[in-house]
PDB file of C-alpha atoms in Angstrom:
ATOM      1  CA  UNK R 141      15.978 108.600  27.140  1.00  0.00           C
ATOM      2  CA  UNK R 142      12.562 109.296  25.679  1.00  0.00           C
ATOM      3  CA  UNK R 143      13.979 112.178  23.636  1.00  0.00           C
ATOM      4  CA  UNK R 144      16.771 110.044  22.160  1.00  0.00           C
ATOM      5  CA  UNK R 145      14.513 107.086  21.377  1.00  0.00           C
ATOM      6  CA  UNK R 146      11.841 109.423  19.999  1.00  0.00           C
ATOM      7  CA  UNK R 147      14.408 111.105  17.758  1.00  0.00           C
ATOM      8  CA  UNK R 148      15.572 107.749  16.374  1.00  0.00           C
ATOM      9  CA  UNK R 149      12.028 106.446  15.835  1.00  0.00           C
ATOM     10  CA  UNK R 150      10.546 109.563  14.251  1.00  0.00           C
ATOM     11  CA  UNK R 151      13.535 109.826  11.923  1.00  0.00           C
ATOM     12  CA  UNK R 152      12.528 106.504  10.380  1.00  0.00           C
ATOM     13  CA  UNK R 153       8.817 105.910  11.038  1.00  0.00           C
ATOM     14  CA  UNK R 154       5.508 107.700  11.439  1.00  0.00           C
ATOM     15  CA  UNK R 155       2.071 106.419  12.258  1.00  0.00           C
ATOM     16  CA  UNK R 156      -0.089 105.551   9.233  1.00  0.00           C
ATOM     17  CA  UNK R 157      -3.340 106.936  10.670  1.00  0.00           C
ATOM     18  CA  UNK R 158      -4.450 110.561  10.830  1.00  0.00           C
ATOM     19  CA  UNK R 159      -2.841 112.787  13.442  1.00  0.00           C
ATOM     20  CA  UNK R 160      -5.809 115.135  13.850  1.00  0.00           C
ATOM     21  CA  UNK R 161      -9.576 114.845  13.677  1.00  0.00           C
ATOM     22  CA  UNK R 162      -9.392 116.964  10.528  1.00  0.00           C
ATOM     23  CA  UNK R 163      -7.488 114.110   8.851  1.00  0.00           C
ATOM     24  CA  UNK R 164      -4.010 115.680   8.780  1.00  0.00           C
ATOM     25  CA  UNK R 165      -1.259 113.089   8.542  1.00  0.00           C
ATOM     26  CA  UNK R 166       1.889 112.989  10.647  1.00  0.00           C
ATOM     27  CA  UNK R 167       4.889 114.912   9.291  1.00  0.00           C
ATOM     28  CA  UNK R 168       7.015 113.023   6.772  1.00  0.00           C
ATOM     29  CA  UNK R 169      10.168 111.196   7.826  1.00  0.00           C
ATOM     30  CA  UNK R 170      11.933 113.154   5.063  1.00  0.00           C
ATOM     31  CA  UNK R 171      11.989 116.080   7.498  1.00  0.00           C
ATOM     32  CA  UNK R 172      14.458 116.380  10.357  1.00  0.00           C
ATOM     33  CA  UNK R 173      12.830 115.574  13.717  1.00  0.00           C
ATOM     34  CA  UNK R 174      13.075 119.247  14.669  1.00  0.00           C
ATOM     35  CA  UNK R 175      11.229 120.178  11.462  1.00  0.00           C
ATOM     36  CA  UNK R 176       8.652 117.483  12.235  1.00  0.00           C
ATOM     37  CA  UNK R 177       8.050 119.195  15.588  1.00  0.00           C
ATOM     38  CA  UNK R 178       7.597 122.508  13.777  1.00  0.00           C
ATOM     39  CA  UNK R 179       5.074 120.849  11.419  1.00  0.00           C
ATOM     40  CA  UNK R 180       2.664 119.545  14.076  1.00  0.00           C
ATOM     41  CA  UNK R 181      -0.240 121.739  15.242  1.00  0.00           C
ATOM     42  CA  UNK R 182       0.306 123.943  18.286  1.00  0.00           C
ATOM     43  CA  UNK R 183      -2.457 122.041  20.139  1.00  0.00           C
ATOM     44  CA  UNK R 184      -0.456 118.813  19.809  1.00  0.00           C
ATOM     45  CA  UNK R 185       2.617 120.525  21.236  1.00  0.00           C
ATOM     46  CA  UNK R 186       0.612 121.752  24.207  1.00  0.00           C
ATOM     47  CA  UNK R 187      -0.777 118.250  24.818  1.00  0.00           C
ATOM     48  CA  UNK R 188       2.757 116.842  24.940  1.00  0.00           C
ATOM     49  CA  UNK R 189       3.970 119.587  27.283  1.00  0.00           C
ATOM     50  CA  UNK R 190       0.892 119.212  29.531  1.00  0.00           C
ATOM     51  CA  UNK R 191       1.456 115.448  29.833  1.00  0.00           C
ATOM     52  CA  UNK R 192       5.090 116.009  30.793  1.00  0.00           C
ATOM     53  CA  UNK R 193       3.957 118.706  33.228  1.00  0.00           C
ATOM     54  CA  UNK R 194       1.378 116.381  34.787  1.00  0.00           C
ATOM     55  CA  UNK R 195       3.999 113.671  35.286  1.00  0.00           C
ATOM     56  CA  UNK R 196       6.335 116.194  36.933  1.00  0.00           C
ATOM     57  CA  UNK R 197       3.482 117.488  39.113  1.00  0.00           C
ATOM     58  CA  UNK R 198       2.620 113.930  40.153  1.00  0.00           C
ATOM     59  CA  UNK R 199       6.222 113.157  41.037  1.00  0.00           C
ATOM     60  CA  UNK R 200       6.759 116.372  42.975  1.00  0.00           C
ATOM     61  CA  UNK R 201       3.501 116.469  44.945  1.00  0.00           C
ATOM     62  CA  UNK R 202       0.697 113.927  44.897  1.00  0.00           C
ATOM     63  CA  UNK R 203       2.779 110.824  44.199  1.00  0.00           C
ATOM     64  CA  UNK R 204       4.941 111.441  47.261  1.00  0.00           C
ATOM     65  CA  UNK R 205       2.267 110.533  49.790  1.00  0.00           C
ATOM     66  CA  UNK R 206       4.251 108.569  52.330  1.00  0.00           C
ATOM     67  CA  UNK R 207       7.465 108.837  50.306  1.00  0.00           C
ATOM     68  CA  UNK R 208      10.446 111.164  50.343  1.00  0.00           C
ATOM     69  CA  UNK R 209      11.400 113.640  47.648  1.00  0.00           C
ATOM     70  CA  UNK R 210      14.766 112.835  46.053  1.00  0.00           C
ATOM     71  CA  UNK R 211      16.162 116.169  47.312  1.00  0.00           C
ATOM     72  CA  UNK R 212      15.121 115.304  50.879  1.00  0.00           C
ATOM     73  CA  UNK R 213      16.624 111.836  51.261  1.00  0.00           C
ATOM     74  CA  UNK R 214      14.576 109.878  48.737  1.00  0.00           C
ATOM     75  CA  UNK R 215      16.127 107.816  45.950  1.00  0.00           C
ATOM     76  CA  UNK R 216      16.734 109.472  42.577  1.00  0.00           C
ATOM     77  CA  UNK R 217      14.902 107.691  39.789  1.00  0.00           C
ATOM     78  CA  UNK R 218      12.331 106.184  42.157  1.00  0.00           C
ATOM     79  CA  UNK R 219       9.172 107.404  40.415  1.00  0.00           C
ATOM     80  CA  UNK R 220       6.076 107.215  42.651  1.00  0.00           C
ATOM     81  CA  UNK R 221       3.290 104.750  41.999  1.00  0.00           C
ATOM     82  CA  UNK R 222      -0.081 105.728  40.538  1.00  0.00           C
ATOM     83  CA  UNK R 223      -1.823 103.596  43.203  1.00  0.00           C
ATOM     84  CA  UNK R 224      -3.795 106.493  44.707  1.00  0.00           C
ATOM     85  CA  UNK R 225      -4.851 107.594  41.199  1.00  0.00           C
ATOM     86  CA  UNK R 226      -5.969 104.007  40.453  1.00  0.00           C
ATOM     87  CA  UNK R 227      -8.017 103.950  43.655  1.00  0.00           C
ATOM     88  CA  UNK R 228      -9.593 107.405  43.253  1.00  0.00           C
ATOM     89  CA  UNK R 229      -9.987 107.872  39.487  1.00  0.00           C
ATOM     90  CA  UNK R 230      -9.388 104.922  37.139  1.00  0.00           C
ATOM     91  CA  UNK R 231      -6.936 102.155  36.315  1.00  0.00           C
ATOM     92  CA  UNK R 232      -3.512 103.161  35.010  1.00  0.00           C
ATOM     93  CA  UNK R 233      -0.242 101.238  34.899  1.00  0.00           C
ATOM     94  CA  UNK R 234       2.761 102.504  36.834  1.00  0.00           C
ATOM     95  CA  UNK R 235       5.583 103.962  34.749  1.00  0.00           C
ATOM     96  CA  UNK R 236       8.257 101.972  36.566  1.00  0.00           C
ATOM     97  CA  UNK R 237       7.788  98.216  36.553  1.00  0.00           C
ATOM     98  CA  UNK R 238       4.100  98.212  35.545  1.00  0.00           C
ATOM     99  CA  UNK R 239       3.804  94.415  35.816  1.00  0.00           C
ATOM    100  CA  UNK R 240       5.752  93.940  39.077  1.00  0.00           C
ATOM    101  CA  UNK R 241       8.693  92.012  37.641  1.00  0.00           C
ATOM    102  CA  UNK R 242      11.232  93.602  39.989  1.00  0.00           C
ATOM    103  CA  UNK R 243       9.384  93.244  43.296  1.00  0.00           C
ATOM    104  CA  UNK R 244      11.248  90.015  44.146  1.00  0.00           C
ATOM    105  CA  UNK R 245      14.620  91.327  42.972  1.00  0.00           C
ATOM    106  CA  UNK R 246      17.437  91.588  45.535  1.00  0.00           C
ATOM    107  CA  UNK R 247      18.441  95.060  46.765  1.00  0.00           C
ATOM    108  CA  UNK R 248      21.921  94.548  45.292  1.00  0.00           C
ATOM    109  CA  UNK R 249      20.499  93.821  41.851  1.00  0.00           C
ATOM    110  CA  UNK R 250      18.125  96.810  42.134  1.00  0.00           C
ATOM    111  CA  UNK R 251      21.078  99.073  42.979  1.00  0.00           C
ATOM    112  CA  UNK R 252      23.038  97.751  40.002  1.00  0.00           C
ATOM    113  CA  UNK R 253      20.066  98.294  37.693  1.00  0.00           C
ATOM    114  CA  UNK R 254      19.553 101.825  39.063  1.00  0.00           C
ATOM    115  CA  UNK R 255      23.189 102.672  38.285  1.00  0.00           C
ATOM    116  CA  UNK R 256      22.729 101.212  34.786  1.00  0.00           C
ATOM    117  CA  UNK R 257      19.581 103.296  34.267  1.00  0.00           C
ATOM    118  CA  UNK R 258      21.302 106.493  35.393  1.00  0.00           C
ATOM    119  CA  UNK R 259      24.262 105.828  33.080  1.00  0.00           C
ATOM    120  CA  UNK R 260      21.942 104.999  30.171  1.00  0.00           C
ATOM    121  CA  UNK R 261      20.105 108.271  30.805  1.00  0.00           C
ATOM    122  CA  UNK R 262      23.393 110.182  30.721  1.00  0.00           C
ATOM    123  CA  UNK R 263      24.366 108.529  27.438  1.00  0.00           C
ATOM    124  CA  UNK R 264      20.934 109.314  25.987  1.00  0.00           C
ATOM    125  CA  UNK R 265      21.386 113.000  26.899  1.00  0.00           C
ATOM    126  CA  UNK R 266      24.759 113.034  25.162  1.00  0.00           C
ATOM    127  CA  UNK R 267      23.159 111.278  22.173  1.00  0.00           C
ATOM    128  CA  UNK R 268      20.210 113.656  21.778  1.00  0.00           C
ATOM    129  CA  UNK R 269      22.428 116.720  22.069  1.00  0.00           C
ATOM    130  CA  UNK R 270      24.819 115.169  19.544  1.00  0.00           C
ATOM    131  CA  UNK R 271      21.974 114.665  17.063  1.00  0.00           C
ATOM    132  CA  UNK R 272      20.642 118.171  17.647  1.00  0.00           C
ATOM    133  CA  UNK R 273      24.106 119.713  17.215  1.00  0.00           C
ATOM    134  CA  UNK R 274      24.729 117.710  14.031  1.00  0.00           C
ATOM    135  CA  UNK R 275      21.382 118.847  12.583  1.00  0.00           C
ATOM    136  CA  UNK R 276      21.945 122.540  13.329  1.00  0.00           C
ATOM    137  CA  UNK R 277      25.711 122.935  12.870  1.00  0.00           C
ATOM    138  CA  UNK R 278      26.955 120.920   9.887  1.00  0.00           C
ATOM    139  CA  UNK R 279      30.182 119.043  10.637  1.00  0.00           C
ATOM    140  CA  UNK R 280      29.969 119.601  14.406  1.00  0.00           C
ATOM    141  CA  UNK R 281      29.666 115.862  15.046  1.00  0.00           C
ATOM    142  CA  UNK R 282      31.767 114.099  12.389  1.00  0.00           C
ATOM    143  CA  UNK R 283      30.396 110.639  13.284  1.00  0.00           C
ATOM    144  CA  UNK R 284      26.884 111.835  12.377  1.00  0.00           C
ATOM    145  CA  UNK R 285      27.805 113.695   9.179  1.00  0.00           C
ATOM    146  CA  UNK R 286      26.099 111.105   6.925  1.00  0.00           C
ATOM    147  CA  UNK R 287      23.094 110.645   9.231  1.00  0.00           C
ATOM    148  CA  UNK R 288      22.170 114.187  10.249  1.00  0.00           C
ATOM    149  CA  UNK R 289      19.399 116.031   8.419  1.00  0.00           C
ATOM    150  CA  UNK R 290      20.001 119.775   8.143  1.00  0.00           C
ATOM    151  CA  UNK R 291      17.589 121.931  10.187  1.00  0.00           C
ATOM    152  CA  UNK R 292      17.432 125.674   9.605  1.00  0.00           C
ATOM    153  CA  UNK R 293      14.924 126.621  12.318  1.00  0.00           C
ATOM    154  CA  UNK R 294      15.539 127.855  15.840  1.00  0.00           C
ATOM    155  CA  UNK R 295      16.065 124.708  17.880  1.00  0.00           C
ATOM    156  CA  UNK R 296      15.906 126.634  21.168  1.00  0.00           C
ATOM    157  CA  UNK R 297      12.450 128.087  20.518  1.00  0.00           C
ATOM    158  CA  UNK R 298      10.109 125.091  20.232  1.00  0.00           C
ATOM    159  CA  UNK R 299       6.868 127.109  20.188  1.00  0.00           C
ATOM    160  CA  UNK R 300       7.926 129.768  17.738  1.00  0.00           C
ATOM    161  CA  UNK R 301       5.311 129.956  14.996  1.00  0.00           C
ATOM    162  CA  UNK R 302       4.336 133.607  14.842  1.00  0.00           C
ATOM    163  CA  UNK R 303       7.322 135.214  16.512  1.00  0.00           C
ATOM    164  CA  UNK R 304       6.112 134.794  20.086  1.00  0.00           C
ATOM    165  CA  UNK R 305       7.102 132.121  22.584  1.00  0.00           C
ATOM    166  CA  UNK R 306       3.612 130.640  22.823  1.00  0.00           C
ATOM    167  CA  UNK R 307       2.772 130.987  19.133  1.00  0.00           C
ATOM    168  CA  UNK R 308      -0.386 133.007  19.887  1.00  0.00           C
TER     169      UNK R 308
END
């Protein structure tokens, strides 16, 4: 869902402050989101990928203390708490229900909301791939013909800057 929401937001808005310490501004909303990705510095791309990697690492290893992995009987979508990180390092809000609004919710309502979240995630995946297809292949998604911004780059090579995968 983050990809779909991010696509919609960055198509219409960018932060007014500088993106880098050198004073570079964020890429213009006149560019397609894929072209905006191409326009940010390689260090910014690595920061984004490292954050996503850390969150995956946390979910797969450290965050499972006392819990079960979703492939071994745990619940899909049940992201582990950052409680041990809060105790050992510093304060950080949990990604799921950071303010504890759902702790008094019935199990039936939680199950219904989980199903809604999974279905929303599926729709978001369809949506982001629809936008990407419409940007790369003109006319491939007729409903997006007037919305899509043409992108001529290689959408499947996000780090390509100098011909190599890592842009080095």
